mmCIF file of C-alpha atoms in Angstrom:
data_model
loop_
_atom_site.group_PDB
_atom_site.id
_atom_site.type_symbol
_atom_site.label_atom_id
_atom_site.label_comp_id
_atom_site.label_asym_id
_atom_site.label_seq_id
_atom_site.Cartn_x
_atom_site.Cartn_y
_atom_site.Cartn_z
ATOM 1 C CA UNK K 1 0.292 0.276 0.077
ATOM 2 C CA UNK K 2 2.984 1.942 0.706
ATOM 3 C CA UNK K 3 4.809 1.573 -2.734
ATOM 4 C CA UNK K 4 1.486 2.510 -4.367
ATOM 5 C CA UNK K 5 0.802 5.829 -2.676
ATOM 6 C CA UNK K 6 4.410 6.692 -2.889
ATOM 7 C CA UNK K 7 4.045 8.628 -5.853
ATOM 8 C CA UNK K 8 0.205 9.195 -6.111
ATOM 9 C CA UNK K 9 -1.133 12.483 -6.966
ATOM 10 C CA UNK K 10 -3.231 12.231 -3.831
ATOM 11 C CA UNK K 11 -0.252 11.734 -1.743
ATOM 12 C CA UNK K 12 1.709 14.828 -2.448
ATOM 13 C CA UNK K 13 -1.506 17.242 -2.314
ATOM 14 C CA UNK K 14 -1.662 15.582 1.662
ATOM 15 C CA UNK K 15 1.862 16.522 1.975
ATOM 16 C CA UNK K 16 1.206 19.548 0.745
ATOM 17 C CA UNK K 17 -1.371 20.516 3.030
ATOM 18 C CA UNK K 18 0.788 19.925 5.556
ATOM 19 C CA UNK K 19 3.285 21.820 4.506
ATOM 20 C CA UNK K 20 1.518 24.492 4.190
ATOM 21 C CA UNK K 21 -0.288 24.012 7.693
ATOM 22 C CA UNK K 22 3.234 24.677 9.212
ATOM 23 C CA UNK K 23 4.284 27.820 6.746
ATOM 24 C CA UNK K 24 7.579 29.113 5.945
ATOM 25 C CA UNK K 25 8.824 28.494 9.336
ATOM 26 C CA UNK K 26 8.663 24.464 8.976
ATOM 27 C CA UNK K 27 11.194 21.823 7.246
ATOM 28 C CA UNK K 28 10.164 21.124 3.760
ATOM 29 C CA UNK K 29 8.044 17.193 4.168
ATOM 30 C CA UNK K 30 7.759 16.554 0.616
ATOM 31 C CA UNK K 31 10.695 13.780 -1.011
ATOM 32 C CA UNK K 32 10.873 10.898 -3.485
ATOM 33 C CA UNK K 33 9.474 7.643 -1.606
ATOM 34 C CA UNK K 34 7.353 9.654 1.434
ATOM 35 C CA UNK K 35 3.687 8.513 2.688
ATOM 36 C CA UNK K 36 2.243 10.244 4.928
ATOM 37 C CA UNK K 37 -0.029 7.247 7.247
ATOM 38 C CA UNK K 38 -2.078 9.159 9.000
ATOM 39 C CA UNK K 39 -2.675 11.976 11.542
ATOM 40 C CA UNK K 40 -4.252 12.966 15.001
ATOM 41 C CA UNK K 41 -4.580 15.067 17.938
ATOM 42 C CA UNK K 42 -2.300 13.829 20.753
ATOM 43 C CA UNK K 43 -1.854 14.829 24.388
ATOM 44 C CA UNK K 44 2.032 15.017 25.251
ATOM 45 C CA UNK K 45 2.735 15.408 28.666
ATOM 46 C CA UNK K 46 5.026 18.099 28.915
ATOM 47 C CA UNK K 47 7.345 19.162 31.047
ATOM 48 C CA UNK K 48 4.817 21.656 32.840
ATOM 49 C CA UNK K 49 1.437 20.068 32.375
ATOM 50 C CA UNK K 50 -0.217 17.739 29.697
ATOM 51 C CA UNK K 51 -0.972 19.682 26.195
ATOM 52 C CA UNK K 52 -2.609 18.633 23.102
ATOM 53 C CA UNK K 53 -0.222 18.528 19.681
ATOM 54 C CA UNK K 54 -0.892 17.302 16.309
ATOM 55 C CA UNK K 55 0.831 14.743 15.058
ATOM 56 C CA UNK K 56 1.369 13.235 11.263
ATOM 57 C CA UNK K 57 2.791 9.853 10.600
ATOM 58 C CA UNK K 58 5.166 9.250 7.799
ATOM 59 C CA UNK K 59 6.575 6.183 6.511
ATOM 60 C CA UNK K 60 9.632 7.320 7.760
ATOM 61 C CA UNK K 61 9.563 10.031 10.056
ATOM 62 C CA UNK K 62 7.174 11.375 12.946
ATOM 63 C CA UNK K 63 6.505 14.748 12.380
ATOM 64 C CA UNK K 64 4.602 17.215 15.152
ATOM 65 C CA UNK K 65 3.472 20.486 16.110
ATOM 66 C CA UNK K 66 1.654 23.203 18.366
ATOM 67 C CA UNK K 67 -1.947 22.937 17.084
ATOM 68 C CA UNK K 68 -2.106 27.264 16.387
ATOM 69 C CA UNK K 69 -5.714 26.304 14.290
ATOM 70 C CA UNK K 70 -6.852 23.465 14.233
ATOM 71 C CA UNK K 71 -6.514 21.877 10.776
ATOM 72 C CA UNK K 72 -5.245 25.169 9.488
ATOM 73 C CA UNK K 73 -1.857 26.428 11.300
ATOM 74 C CA UNK K 74 0.606 24.589 13.550
ATOM 75 C CA UNK K 75 3.903 25.668 14.650
ATOM 76 C CA UNK K 76 6.951 24.816 16.577
ATOM 77 C CA UNK K 77 7.207 21.921 14.046
ATOM 78 C CA UNK K 78 9.445 18.326 15.832
ATOM 79 C CA UNK K 79 10.635 15.809 13.160
ATOM 80 C CA UNK K 80 11.178 12.681 14.582
ATOM 81 C CA UNK K 81 13.539 10.041 11.882
ATOM 82 C CA UNK K 82 11.612 6.853 13.221
ATOM 83 C CA UNK K 83 14.568 4.730 12.724
ATOM 84 C CA UNK K 84 15.600 5.732 15.888
ATOM 85 C CA UNK K 85 12.168 5.040 17.682
ATOM 86 C CA UNK K 86 11.397 2.612 20.189
ATOM 87 C CA UNK K 87 7.548 2.461 21.674
ATOM 88 C CA UNK K 88 6.360 1.564 24.843
ATOM 89 C CA UNK K 89 3.079 1.032 26.294
ATOM 90 C CA UNK K 90 1.997 3.218 29.495
ATOM 91 C CA UNK K 91 -0.249 2.277 31.763
ATOM 92 C CA UNK K 92 -3.849 3.833 32.623
ATOM 93 C CA UNK K 93 -3.735 5.945 35.577
ATOM 94 C CA UNK K 94 -6.111 8.256 37.340
ATOM 95 C CA UNK K 95 -6.825 10.658 34.589
ATOM 96 C CA UNK K 96 -4.716 9.424 31.987
ATOM 97 C CA UNK K 97 -5.840 6.955 29.719
ATOM 98 C CA UNK K 98 -4.194 5.431 26.246
ATOM 99 C CA UNK K 99 -0.895 6.102 26.540
ATOM 100 C CA UNK K 100 2.101 5.297 25.372
ATOM 101 C CA UNK K 101 6.046 5.995 25.677
ATOM 102 C CA UNK K 102 7.890 7.527 21.796
ATOM 103 C CA UNK K 103 11.230 6.852 22.857
ATOM 104 C CA UNK K 104 14.562 7.974 20.490
ATOM 105 C CA UNK K 105 18.404 8.832 21.359
ATOM 106 C CA UNK K 106 17.745 12.001 21.074
ATOM 107 C CA UNK K 107 14.759 13.165 22.790
ATOM 108 C CA UNK K 108 11.648 10.932 24.748
ATOM 109 C CA UNK K 109 7.668 11.821 26.118
ATOM 110 C CA UNK K 110 4.774 10.064 26.558
ATOM 111 C CA UNK K 111 1.767 10.568 24.482
ATOM 112 C CA UNK K 112 -2.252 9.871 24.824
ATOM 113 C CA UNK K 113 -4.659 8.902 22.319
ATOM 114 C CA UNK K 114 -8.269 9.862 22.497
ATOM 115 C CA UNK K 115 -9.607 6.061 23.384
ATOM 116 C CA UNK K 116 -8.321 2.180 23.269
ATOM 117 C CA UNK K 117 -8.359 1.768 19.846
ATOM 118 C CA UNK K 118 -7.061 5.104 18.559
ATOM 119 C CA UNK K 119 -3.713 4.343 20.960
ATOM 120 C CA UNK K 120 -3.832 0.439 19.050
ATOM 121 C CA UNK K 121 -3.655 1.983 15.659
ATOM 122 C CA UNK K 122 -0.955 4.531 16.161
ATOM 123 C CA UNK K 123 1.410 1.953 17.984
ATOM 124 C CA UNK K 124 0.682 -0.594 15.496
ATOM 125 C CA UNK K 125 1.167 1.756 12.539
ATOM 126 C CA UNK K 126 4.236 3.622 14.086
ATOM 127 C CA UNK K 127 5.367 -0.595 14.810
ATOM 128 C CA UNK K 128 5.325 -1.289 11.110
ATOM 129 C CA UNK K 129 6.961 1.305 9.935
ATOM 130 C CA UNK K 130 9.819 0.832 11.803
ATOM 131 C CA UNK K 131 9.760 -2.461 11.347
ATOM 132 C CA UNK K 132 10.076 -1.572 7.890
ATOM 133 C CA UNK K 133 12.797 0.778 7.942
ATOM 134 C CA UNK K 134 14.940 -1.442 9.796
ATOM 135 C CA UNK K 135 14.082 -4.296 7.212
ATOM 136 C CA UNK K 136 15.137 -2.506 4.433
ATOM 137 C CA UNK K 137 18.186 -1.009 6.160
ATOM 138 C CA UNK K 138 19.793 -3.838 7.881
ATOM 139 C CA UNK K 139 20.143 -1.603 10.750
ATOM 140 C CA UNK K 140 19.303 -3.296 14.676
ATOM 141 C CA UNK K 141 16.665 -1.554 16.915
ATOM 142 C CA UNK K 142 17.928 1.535 18.653
ATOM 143 C CA UNK K 143 19.024 0.432 21.891
ATOM 144 C CA UNK K 144 19.988 3.748 23.086
ATOM 145 C CA UNK K 145 17.313 6.599 24.289
ATOM 146 C CA UNK K 146 17.265 10.308 26.440
ATOM 147 C CA UNK K 147 15.767 9.964 29.715
ATOM 148 C CA UNK K 148 12.220 10.902 30.027
ATOM 149 C CA UNK K 149 12.086 13.929 32.336
ATOM 150 C CA UNK K 150 10.059 13.723 35.395
ATOM 151 C CA UNK K 151 7.389 17.100 35.483
ATOM 152 C CA UNK K 152 8.250 19.816 37.720
ATOM 153 C CA UNK K 153 5.152 19.574 39.361
ATOM 154 C CA UNK K 154 6.008 16.143 40.781
ATOM 155 C CA UNK K 155 9.138 17.069 42.708
ATOM 156 C CA UNK K 156 9.060 19.669 45.605
ATOM 157 C CA UNK K 157 12.375 19.074 46.434
ATOM 158 C CA UNK K 158 15.729 17.837 44.737
ATOM 159 C CA UNK K 159 15.053 13.950 43.532
ATOM 160 C CA UNK K 160 18.509 13.293 44.690
ATOM 161 C CA UNK K 161 19.848 15.281 47.838
ATOM 162 C CA UNK K 162 16.218 15.079 49.077
ATOM 163 C CA UNK K 163 16.969 18.274 51.230
ATOM 164 C CA UNK K 164 17.046 21.198 49.088
ATOM 165 C CA UNK K 165 12.803 23.030 48.622
ATOM 166 C CA UNK K 166 12.781 24.184 45.532
ATOM 167 C CA UNK K 167 11.381 27.932 45.629
ATOM 168 C CA UNK K 168 11.569 30.801 43.114
ATOM 169 C CA UNK K 169 14.914 31.466 43.916
ATOM 170 C CA UNK K 170 15.928 27.811 44.495
ATOM 171 C CA UNK K 171 14.960 26.572 40.752
ATOM 172 C CA UNK K 172 14.627 22.943 39.281
ATOM 173 C CA UNK K 173 16.733 21.406 36.812
ATOM 174 C CA UNK K 174 16.811 18.211 34.972
ATOM 175 C CA UNK K 175 19.589 16.134 34.535
ATOM 176 C CA UNK K 176 19.929 15.008 30.994
ATOM 177 C CA UNK K 177 21.181 11.686 32.027
ATOM 178 C CA UNK K 178 18.110 10.207 34.129
ATOM 179 C CA UNK K 179 15.392 12.765 33.746
ATOM 180 C CA UNK K 180 15.568 13.882 37.455
ATOM 181 C CA UNK K 181 14.504 17.137 39.063
ATOM 182 C CA UNK K 182 17.258 18.046 40.946
ATOM 183 C CA UNK K 183 18.483 21.598 42.661
ATOM 184 C CA UNK K 184 21.711 23.463 41.687
ATOM 185 C CA UNK K 185 24.005 22.320 43.540
ATOM 186 C CA UNK K 186 23.442 19.330 42.704
ATOM 187 C CA UNK K 187 23.707 19.748 39.008
ATOM 188 C CA UNK K 188 26.835 21.807 38.724
ATOM 189 C CA UNK K 189 28.626 19.271 36.384
ATOM 190 C CA UNK K 190 28.217 19.022 32.414
ATOM 191 C CA UNK K 191 29.015 16.042 30.263
ATOM 192 C CA UNK K 192 29.572 15.114 26.985
ATOM 193 C CA UNK K 193 25.827 12.926 25.545
ATOM 194 C CA UNK K 194 26.538 12.873 21.937
ATOM 195 C CA UNK K 195 23.291 11.396 21.160
ATOM 196 C CA UNK K 196 21.431 14.508 22.883
ATOM 197 C CA UNK K 197 24.012 16.844 22.154
ATOM 198 C CA UNK K 198 27.632 18.364 20.711
ATOM 199 C CA UNK K 199 28.068 20.044 23.515
ATOM 200 C CA UNK K 200 28.222 19.240 27.285
ATOM 201 C CA UNK K 201 24.807 19.445 29.105
ATOM 202 C CA UNK K 202 23.587 19.175 32.623
ATOM 203 C CA UNK K 203 23.887 16.063 34.546
ATOM 204 C CA UNK K 204 23.369 15.373 38.068
ATOM 205 C CA UNK K 205 26.165 14.514 40.766
ATOM 206 C CA UNK K 206 25.294 10.876 41.182
ATOM 207 C CA UNK K 207 25.019 10.645 37.212
ATOM 208 C CA UNK K 208 28.103 12.037 36.992
ATOM 209 C CA UNK K 209 30.315 10.048 38.840
ATOM 210 C CA UNK K 210 28.766 7.072 36.823
ATOM 211 C CA UNK K 211 29.441 8.170 33.565
ATOM 212 C CA UNK K 212 33.108 9.548 34.725
ATOM 213 C CA UNK K 213 33.883 6.006 36.687
ATOM 214 C CA UNK K 214 32.476 3.828 33.397
ATOM 215 C CA UNK K 215 29.578 2.950 35.407
ATOM 216 C CA UNK K 216 25.370 2.877 33.983
ATOM 217 C CA UNK K 217 23.620 5.524 35.412
ATOM 218 C CA UNK K 218 19.553 4.923 35.958
ATOM 219 C CA UNK K 219 17.084 6.099 33.811
ATOM 220 C CA UNK K 220 13.587 7.699 34.653
ATOM 221 C CA UNK K 221 11.402 4.844 32.630
ATOM 222 C CA UNK K 222 9.885 3.546 35.879
ATOM 223 C CA UNK K 223 6.118 4.294 35.704
ATOM 224 C CA UNK K 224 5.102 3.910 38.935
ATOM 225 C CA UNK K 225 8.087 5.609 41.100
ATOM 226 C CA UNK K 226 6.545 8.437 42.679
ATOM 227 C CA UNK K 227 3.322 6.919 43.017
ATOM 228 C CA UNK K 228 1.454 9.209 40.460
ATOM 229 C CA UNK K 229 -0.179 9.642 37.209
ATOM 230 C CA UNK K 230 2.558 12.144 36.004
ATOM 231 C CA UNK K 231 5.471 10.335 36.221
ATOM 232 C CA UNK K 232 8.155 10.477 34.263
ATOM 233 C CA UNK K 233 6.528 10.565 31.302
ATOM 234 C CA UNK K 234 7.855 14.289 30.250
ATOM 235 C CA UNK K 235 10.364 15.727 28.606
ATOM 236 C CA UNK K 236 11.265 19.477 28.224
ATOM 237 C CA UNK K 237 8.109 21.964 27.417
ATOM 238 C CA UNK K 238 7.840 22.573 23.627
ATOM 239 C CA UNK K 239 6.705 26.304 25.287
ATOM 240 C CA UNK K 240 8.815 27.238 27.548
ATOM 241 C CA UNK K 241 12.678 27.818 28.279
ATOM 242 C CA UNK K 242 14.012 23.919 28.689
ATOM 243 C CA UNK K 243 17.682 25.244 29.009
ATOM 244 C CA UNK K 244 17.945 23.665 32.185
#
């Protein structure tokens, strides 16, 4: 089906519409062999709170952006190569249902669909696209992925020292290795994480020791570690300053 649609006029028009919705600020999406598989609104857990985002699944990339005017205008375009994607289901908890993790070496986050059927369709289509790409390239599935950030709301005190209480003066920071919310003194170090940045990034003291001694630092992948519905299912907020 994908091969049949690749060079069809209908597919070209659909991709053109998506490009138009992102405007001049978006990257060109039309390339030979690319097919728009589907699209829809998903709730993405950002650093501050869950937010609606428009997602577009192509046979080789996943694109999403902020909704300015539904079906007409989007901004802050993000493009994720599917070859690097792994997905894991997220258990229903509280008000959050029908979710799954989208994990890549550079960025990982959780999204939620409106229904269980919609979740199943998204996961099945993403899984098939990833599988087809890996089969064609002969590459192995990605083993490394970025930590999923613990949302700010889940930490009133530093998750490392358990002493510093966060205030407007004592700010929250995120370790890029484990995803924990930590205080300034516990995250003064920086370390190069090539999959995330070409420059050294902020890491907590614990991860810095593990990284420099060759040990393995833990990730924030446990859904129930904090016992809350928003446990570590967030990445940097698309709208807010995510430099910390």
